[in-house]
Amino acid sequence: MTPPRKLHIKSYGCQMNVYDAQRMVDTLAPEGFVETASVDDADLVILNTCHIREKASEKVYSELGRLRVAKDEAARHGRQMSIAVAGCVAQAEGDEIIRRAPVVDVVVGPQSYHHLPQLLARAKSHGRALETEFPVDDKFGFLAPPKPDAIRARGISSFVTVQEGCDKFCTFCVVPYTRGAEVSRPVARIVDDVLRLADNGVREITLIGQNVNAYHGEGPDGRIWSLGALLHRLAGIPGIVRLRYSTSHPRDVDETLIEAHRDLTALMPFVHLPVQSGSDRILAAMNRRHSVADYRRVIDRFRDARQDIAFSSDFIVGFPGETEEDFVATLALVTQIGYAGAYSFKYSPRPGTPAADMQETVSAADMDERLVRLQELIDSQQSAFNVATIGNTVNVLFERTARNPGQIVGRTAYLQPAHVMASTDIIGQVLPVTIASLERYSLLGELAPAVDAQSVFSHLTHSSQMITGA
Ligand code: 5AD
Ligand code: SF4
C-alpha cells in the first residue's frame, strides 16, 4: 500500500472558504490525501485565498515566498511538495499568479474544486495547471459528500452551503466577479446533507451563501423554494436543534423568512444583516438598492416577529465621496439599531469594480479616524449586550472541551462562547446556564439545576426575553 500523502490547507476570509477547505479535503481523500497541521511535512499545500479586502494578493505572494523555501527544503530531502492557490485571489488573478510565482503548480478557482484531482494530475504531466473558468458542470453535485468520520471530527456545529455567488453588484464588491452569478442548490440535496450530518451527531446547521436569503432552490414539489421554506423543512429533521444562516441582504428579506423567525424555535434569534452605511447618498453610490429607512423597516419586521432577536452587521468607512456628515449618519444608525456586534472595514478599492474608478477618495487619516470612532461605538454596544447576560439563565449548545481542564464550552443563541465546569456528557446538548461573569468575550456560568422539560422551556423563553430587555 502506498503511504498516505499529506495535505495542508491554509484558509483566509469567509465561512464559505472554511467550508470549501473541508470539501477540498473530502475531494482529495479518495486520492490518498490526509490532512496535516504542518506545512513542512506536506506533499500538497493549498492556499485558500480571499480577495474581499485590502492587500489580499500581496499576502498571497509573501506566503508563496515562504512556501518556496519549504518546497526547496522538501526537494533537498528528495520529497516533492506541490503548491496550489485556490479561492478568490486565484479566480481574480490566476494568470498573474502563474506568471509571477513559478513555485505554484496549480491555480484553481472556487467553481472548480471538484476538478482538483485532475488538475494535480495535469500539473504532474504538464508542469502546471490553471482552471478559473466557470465550468458548465455542477460543482455542488460533484463535490464529494463528507465521510461520517470527517463529520464526527468536525463536531456539533456544521456549515452547509445552500447558494453561491451574488447578482447584487454592490459597486465596492468583488464577489459577483470571483464567485459568479447566484446559484441555489436544490432542496433535496440540502436535506440529504443535513440528514447525514444529523445522523453523525451534528446538532447545529448554519446555512451559508454569499447572499443566502436570495436562496431560490428547486423544491421536491417542482416549485422554487425560498430560504424561509427551506428553514421550515430543515427544522423538522430529528437531531437538529439549532439553525442559522449567513450572510443576508436587506433587500432579499421576504415574508417567509420573517415567518420562519416567528414560527421556528430552532431558528436562532441572531441575524447578520449588513447595511454598510447609514447614509442614503452613500448607499446609492454603493448600489445597495435600499435606503436607510428600508433597512430600519426590515429590522422592525424581524423584531415584531421575535422579540428576543439581535443583529450584527458589516460597515465600510471611507467609501469614495463619504463626508463627515455621511459618516455621522452611520453612527446615528448604529445608535438607533443597537447591535450585538458588528464588523467594520476601511474601504479598499478592488480592481475591476465600479467604485475603484471613483475619483473622490477619502484620505487615509480620515478613514483611520472614522474606523476608530465606529469601532468604539460598536464595541460599547457589544459589551453592553454581553454584560446584560450576567445573572440571566440562557440556553447553551455545548460543543467541546475547553482549554481549561474540566471546562466545557458552548455557545448561546447569540454565538457568545459560554464556559461551565461539567462532564463531557453534555457535549451536543442544549442546557440552561446561569451566567455568573464575563471574561473578555466569554461568558462563565453554571449549569442551572435540572428541572422538568416543561418548566425548562418556559424558563428559557422567559430568560431569552430578558436579554433583549437589557
Ligand atoms: N472594501 C472594504 N470592505 C469591503 N467589504 C466587501 N468589499 C469591500 C471593499 N472593497 C466588506 C463588506 C462586506 C464584508 C464581507 O466585507 O462590509 O459585507
Ligand atoms: Fe458583495 Fe454582498 Fe453586495 Fe453581493 S450583496 S455584491 S456579496 S456586498
XYZ file of C-alpha atoms and ligand atoms in Angstrom:
496
model
C 0.000 0.000 0.000
C 1.284 3.494 -0.801
C 1.660 5.678 2.291
C -0.911 8.490 2.597
C 0.063 11.824 1.093
C -0.177 14.799 3.385
C -2.312 17.843 2.655
C -2.090 21.229 4.366
C -4.766 23.861 3.649
C -4.402 27.438 4.813
C -7.701 29.309 4.558
C -8.290 33.041 4.665
C -11.515 35.019 4.685
C -15.116 33.982 4.939
C -17.089 30.982 6.208
C -17.519 29.862 2.634
C -13.751 29.374 2.432
C -13.737 27.364 5.659
C -16.447 25.178 4.190
C -14.706 24.919 0.808
C -11.498 23.836 2.567
C -13.385 20.947 4.176
C -14.829 19.945 0.830
C -11.357 20.041 -0.771
C -10.163 17.690 1.970
C -13.121 15.401 1.219
C -12.466 15.553 -2.543
C -8.800 14.680 -2.118
C -9.302 11.916 0.482
C -10.046 9.248 -2.182
C -6.696 10.226 -3.788
C -4.948 9.147 -0.597
C -4.517 12.583 0.992
C -4.789 13.083 4.750
C -4.653 16.449 6.463
C -1.569 17.678 8.301
C -1.230 20.712 10.530
C 2.340 21.348 9.427
C 3.436 22.905 6.143
C 6.872 21.330 6.301
C 5.805 17.704 6.009
C 3.018 18.374 3.474
C 3.056 16.847 -0.006
C 0.412 19.330 -1.124
C -0.147 22.833 0.270
C -3.292 24.707 -0.739
C -3.606 28.440 -0.077
C -7.334 29.098 0.016
C -7.322 32.832 -0.583
C -9.688 35.753 -0.018
C -9.918 38.814 -2.242
C -12.572 40.821 -0.478
C -10.445 43.485 1.149
C -7.008 45.057 1.340
C -3.703 43.658 0.265
C -5.094 40.207 -0.478
C -2.770 39.436 -3.348
C 0.341 40.839 -1.633
C -0.360 38.488 1.275
C -0.580 35.579 -1.146
C 2.754 36.434 -2.789
C 4.536 36.798 0.533
C 3.073 33.468 1.688
C 4.236 31.933 -1.602
C 7.730 33.284 -0.885
C 7.762 31.319 2.388
C 6.379 28.242 0.666
C 9.176 28.383 -1.929
C 11.677 27.909 0.898
C 9.664 24.951 2.264
C 9.360 23.437 -1.212
C 13.130 23.739 -1.818
C 13.814 22.198 1.576
C 11.481 19.261 0.807
C 13.226 18.775 -2.569
C 16.601 18.648 -0.781
C 15.222 15.704 1.196
C 14.026 14.034 -2.007
C 10.347 14.904 -1.439
C 8.143 16.650 -3.926
C 5.866 19.338 -2.486
C 3.060 20.628 -4.727
C 1.574 24.053 -4.195
C -1.937 25.108 -5.199
C -3.609 28.507 -4.950
C -7.399 28.333 -4.574
C -10.103 30.827 -3.598
C -10.995 34.263 -4.861
C -7.469 35.607 -5.494
C -6.902 32.548 -7.710
C -10.116 33.376 -9.541
C -9.335 37.076 -9.954
C -5.596 36.903 -10.667
C -4.907 33.345 -11.788
C -2.870 34.199 -14.898
C -0.740 36.649 -12.986
C -0.050 34.102 -10.243
C 1.142 31.618 -12.850
C 3.364 34.310 -14.392
C 4.772 35.763 -11.184
C 5.101 32.680 -8.985
C 6.842 29.725 -10.639
C 6.580 27.887 -7.300
C 2.836 27.376 -7.908
C 1.782 24.099 -9.539
C -1.993 24.535 -9.636
C -4.329 27.540 -9.677
C -7.965 26.684 -9.099
C -10.989 28.996 -8.844
C -13.835 28.348 -6.377
C -16.065 26.902 -9.103
C -13.660 24.075 -9.921
C -12.655 22.361 -6.678
C -14.229 19.116 -7.849
C -11.593 19.098 -10.623
C -8.670 19.213 -8.149
C -7.563 15.569 -8.657
C -7.431 16.056 -12.456
C -5.638 19.394 -12.082
C -2.981 17.813 -9.861
C -2.529 15.031 -12.426
C -2.288 17.611 -15.223
C 0.304 19.600 -13.258
C 2.331 16.417 -12.820
C 2.343 15.635 -16.544
C 2.438 19.186 -17.974
C 4.277 21.068 -15.250
C 1.457 23.396 -14.168
C -2.337 23.706 -14.366
C -4.799 26.583 -14.163
C -8.585 26.460 -14.034
C -10.551 29.618 -13.374
C -13.393 29.167 -15.853
C -16.946 28.883 -14.603
C -17.458 25.270 -15.765
C -20.767 24.094 -17.160
C -20.912 21.009 -14.907
C -22.366 21.395 -11.462
C -19.789 21.947 -8.747
C -22.298 21.333 -5.961
C -23.224 17.959 -7.432
C -19.685 16.738 -7.929
C -18.058 17.686 -4.648
C -17.639 14.583 -2.532
C -20.077 14.315 0.371
C -18.213 14.331 3.699
C -17.493 10.910 5.219
C -19.031 10.089 8.642
C -15.610 10.111 10.342
C -14.867 13.521 8.936
C -18.221 14.813 10.124
C -17.701 13.437 13.628
C -14.287 15.063 13.772
C -15.904 18.382 12.902
C -18.236 18.207 15.846
C -21.578 19.572 16.823
C -21.946 22.534 14.502
C -21.584 22.440 10.742
C -21.880 24.744 7.743
C -23.922 23.719 4.715
C -23.695 25.733 1.508
C -27.122 26.435 0.064
C -26.275 29.031 -2.560
C -23.207 30.583 -4.031
C -22.454 33.768 -5.911
C -24.276 37.071 -5.995
C -26.209 39.146 -8.530
C -26.358 42.329 -6.480
C -23.234 44.068 -7.826
C -22.577 46.446 -4.941
C -20.055 48.817 -6.501
C -17.272 48.003 -3.989
C -17.540 44.224 -4.066
C -15.617 41.523 -5.975
C -17.948 38.656 -5.087
C -20.126 38.818 -8.244
C -16.888 38.566 -10.268
C -14.994 35.954 -8.246
C -17.922 33.736 -7.191
C -20.097 34.402 -10.230
C -23.863 34.548 -10.654
C -26.166 33.441 -7.866
C -26.850 29.688 -7.964
C -29.018 27.809 -5.437
C -28.779 24.109 -4.626
C -31.949 22.035 -4.875
C -33.783 21.465 -1.569
C -33.436 17.660 -1.763
C -29.619 17.830 -1.858
C -29.504 20.139 1.144
C -31.933 17.920 3.059
C -29.747 14.882 2.266
C -26.668 16.675 3.605
C -28.432 17.746 6.785
C -29.887 14.257 7.387
C -26.411 12.772 7.080
C -24.904 15.403 9.363
C -27.664 14.903 11.970
C -27.116 11.135 11.825
C -23.464 11.720 12.680
C -24.072 13.870 15.702
C -24.275 17.379 14.250
C -26.829 19.428 16.179
C -26.478 22.895 14.682
C -26.532 23.826 11.000
C -25.523 27.196 9.593
C -26.729 27.621 6.031
C -24.161 29.658 4.173
C -24.001 31.580 0.941
C -22.697 34.934 -0.236
C -26.288 36.163 -0.398
C -28.043 33.387 1.475
C -31.500 34.894 1.645
C -31.589 35.219 -2.140
C -31.905 31.401 -1.972
C -34.350 30.117 -4.566
C -33.753 26.374 -4.900
C -35.841 23.810 -6.675
C -38.155 22.100 -4.202
C -39.241 18.469 -4.254
C -42.665 19.702 -5.451
C -41.056 21.191 -8.566
C -41.594 24.749 -7.290
C -38.957 27.274 -6.290
C -38.485 27.388 -2.514
C -37.373 30.435 -0.532
C -34.932 30.380 2.394
C -37.899 30.554 4.791
C -39.450 27.424 3.246
C -36.099 25.631 3.367
C -35.656 26.523 7.057
C -39.139 25.145 7.837
C -38.185 21.861 6.155
C -34.827 21.570 7.947
C -36.324 22.400 11.345
C -38.272 19.136 11.061
C -35.133 16.986 10.876
C -34.677 14.981 14.094
C -31.484 15.874 15.947
C -31.178 19.387 14.506
C -31.767 21.724 17.431
C -30.356 24.946 16.033
C -30.470 26.607 12.623
C -28.691 29.750 11.473
C -27.970 31.368 8.131
C -25.410 33.867 6.853
C -24.964 36.335 5.048
C -28.138 38.177 4.171
C -29.020 41.195 2.063
C -31.736 43.535 3.398
C -33.473 43.614 0.000
C -33.993 39.850 -0.001
C -35.724 39.539 3.379
C -39.133 38.181 2.367
C -42.189 37.324 4.438
C -41.327 33.597 4.570
C -38.072 34.410 6.363
C -39.860 36.624 8.873
C -42.415 33.847 9.418
C -39.631 31.330 9.943
C -38.290 33.511 12.769
C -41.774 33.749 14.252
C -42.586 30.037 13.993
C -39.370 28.041 14.381
C -37.852 27.705 17.836
C -34.808 26.037 16.241
C -34.071 29.160 14.199
C -31.721 31.245 16.327
C -32.774 34.839 17.004
C -29.496 36.308 15.769
C -29.268 37.740 12.263
C -26.244 39.062 10.415
C -27.701 41.780 8.214
C -25.026 44.012 6.672
C -26.018 47.604 5.951
C -22.552 49.037 5.063
C -23.523 52.695 5.627
C -26.150 54.829 7.348
C -26.220 57.478 4.595
C -28.722 57.232 1.732
C -26.312 59.065 -0.577
C -23.562 56.504 0.056
C -25.971 53.546 -0.092
C -26.998 54.763 -3.572
C -23.345 55.141 -4.669
C -22.725 51.623 -3.344
C -25.685 50.361 -5.415
C -27.124 48.712 -2.324
C -30.665 49.114 -3.724
C -32.174 50.083 -0.370
C -32.407 53.198 1.773
C -31.712 53.605 5.491
C -35.473 53.695 6.087
C -35.909 50.418 4.159
C -33.269 48.808 6.362
C -34.911 50.027 9.542
C -38.273 48.690 8.355
C -36.696 45.265 7.769
C -35.234 45.297 11.293
C -38.646 46.233 12.705
C -40.316 43.330 10.885
C -37.825 40.901 12.425
C -38.329 42.439 15.857
C -42.099 42.247 15.578
C -41.825 38.550 14.712
C -39.419 37.675 17.503
C -38.807 39.959 20.442
C -35.522 38.413 21.555
C -33.870 38.868 18.141
C -30.457 40.556 17.956
C -28.472 41.784 14.970
C -24.958 42.082 13.700
C -23.817 43.937 10.603
C -20.951 44.941 8.324
C -19.887 48.549 7.755
C -17.493 50.178 5.333
C -15.947 53.543 6.253
C -14.323 55.846 3.727
C -16.253 54.759 0.661
C -15.449 57.285 -2.149
C -17.270 60.553 -1.521
C -18.144 59.767 2.129
C -18.291 63.063 4.027
C -18.208 63.608 7.788
C -21.970 64.100 7.557
C -22.444 60.723 5.841
C -20.290 59.080 8.462
C -22.209 60.689 11.324
C -25.378 59.238 9.750
C -23.758 55.788 10.033
C -23.033 56.376 13.731
C -26.645 57.503 14.186
C -27.969 54.339 12.548
C -25.779 52.146 14.773
C -27.069 54.003 17.825
C -30.681 53.578 16.701
C -30.449 49.879 15.900
C -28.241 48.745 18.807
C -26.149 45.806 17.599
C -24.959 42.742 19.483
C -21.751 43.074 17.451
C -20.596 44.220 14.024
C -17.643 44.183 11.668
C -16.280 47.409 10.254
C -13.752 47.853 7.485
C -11.869 50.622 5.743
C -12.909 50.852 2.134
C -10.385 49.225 -0.140
C -10.624 49.598 -3.930
C -10.953 46.217 -5.662
C -9.635 46.216 -9.226
C -12.419 45.761 -11.773
C -15.232 47.035 -9.502
C -17.059 50.301 -10.390
C -16.083 52.007 -7.105
C -12.387 51.509 -7.885
C -12.771 54.142 -10.661
C -14.497 56.698 -8.413
C -12.361 59.804 -8.027
C -13.444 61.321 -4.697
C -11.322 59.184 -2.412
C -11.286 59.700 1.355
C -7.877 60.356 2.927
C -6.178 57.553 4.869
C -6.186 59.714 8.007
C -9.964 60.300 7.788
C -10.575 56.606 7.203
C -8.470 55.644 10.223
C -10.198 58.143 12.434
C -13.700 57.090 11.331
C -12.889 53.427 11.793
C -11.784 54.055 15.380
C -14.934 56.068 16.175
C -17.216 53.430 14.661
C -15.432 50.537 16.337
C -15.605 52.259 19.725
C -19.362 52.611 19.362
C -19.809 49.006 18.191
C -17.557 47.691 20.984
C -19.558 49.546 23.594
C -22.791 48.066 22.239
C -21.282 44.588 22.165
C -20.041 44.825 25.764
C -23.400 46.151 26.938
C -25.079 43.216 25.203
C -22.722 40.730 26.855
C -22.863 42.358 30.299
C -26.679 42.228 30.156
C -26.423 38.433 30.133
C -24.794 38.297 33.570
C -27.229 36.952 36.149
C -29.540 35.502 33.494
C -30.135 31.874 32.632
C -29.572 31.281 28.952
C -29.626 28.334 26.604
C -26.206 26.971 25.597
C -25.429 24.320 22.983
C -22.299 22.578 24.264
C -19.680 21.865 21.602
C -16.355 20.700 23.032
C -13.919 20.607 25.933
C -12.333 23.967 26.682
C -8.628 24.667 27.105
C -9.092 24.949 30.886
C -9.265 21.410 32.315
C -12.765 20.351 33.363
C -14.495 23.087 31.417
C -16.905 22.534 28.551
C -17.591 25.317 26.093
C -20.674 26.020 24.056
C -22.498 28.921 22.509
C -25.573 30.919 23.371
C -28.223 31.754 20.789
C -26.174 34.898 20.051
C -22.941 32.965 19.425
C -21.397 34.138 22.697
C -18.973 31.471 23.948
C -20.090 30.147 27.356
C -17.948 28.002 29.697
C -19.105 25.720 32.534
C -17.442 23.075 34.691
C -19.161 19.842 33.687
C -18.618 16.354 32.329
C -18.140 15.776 28.604
C -21.571 14.056 28.522
C -23.194 17.434 27.986
C -21.495 17.906 24.590
C -24.211 18.028 21.951
C -26.931 19.108 24.374
C -28.695 22.416 24.804
C -28.845 23.205 28.508
C -29.748 26.247 30.597
C -26.758 28.021 32.108
C -26.839 30.731 34.731
C -24.239 33.300 33.726
C -22.015 34.477 36.566
C -19.389 36.598 34.846
C -17.821 37.781 31.638
C -14.164 37.382 30.729
C -13.374 39.411 27.596
C -15.913 37.950 25.151
C -16.563 34.673 27.008
C -19.367 34.043 29.459
C -18.703 31.914 32.545
C -21.537 30.190 34.354
C -23.028 27.139 35.977
C -25.477 24.608 34.669
C -28.879 25.575 36.003
C -30.410 22.875 38.250
C -32.285 20.158 36.395
C -35.988 20.826 36.128
C -38.690 19.005 34.219
C -38.826 19.611 30.470
C -41.885 21.827 30.509
C -40.541 24.235 33.082
C -37.155 24.343 31.329
C -38.998 25.504 28.255
C -40.946 28.297 29.895
C -37.883 29.295 31.887
C -35.811 29.599 28.690
C -38.393 31.575 26.826
C -38.521 33.950 29.741
C -34.750 34.298 30.116
C -34.079 34.950 26.448
C -36.574 37.781 26.542
C -34.726 39.283 29.465
C -31.612 39.648 27.354
C -33.403 41.812 24.855
C -34.926 43.929 27.514
C -31.491 44.883 28.780
N -13.584 47.321 0.911
C -13.873 47.205 2.231
N -14.744 46.322 2.721
C -15.363 45.508 1.843
N -16.268 44.535 2.011
C -16.559 43.997 0.821
N -15.848 44.598 -0.147
C -15.111 45.563 0.458
C -14.178 46.538 -0.006
N -13.910 46.673 -1.292
C -16.855 44.197 3.317
C -18.362 44.442 3.319
C -18.936 43.066 3.269
C -17.881 42.274 4.031
C -17.904 40.802 3.800
O -16.645 42.812 3.571
O -18.704 45.097 4.520
O -20.211 42.961 3.841
Fe -20.960 41.709 -2.453
Fe -22.853 41.208 -0.591
Fe -23.165 43.226 -2.375
Fe -23.324 40.653 -3.192
S -24.724 41.731 -1.756
S -22.235 42.325 -4.229
S -21.781 39.701 -1.873
S -21.606 43.067 -0.743
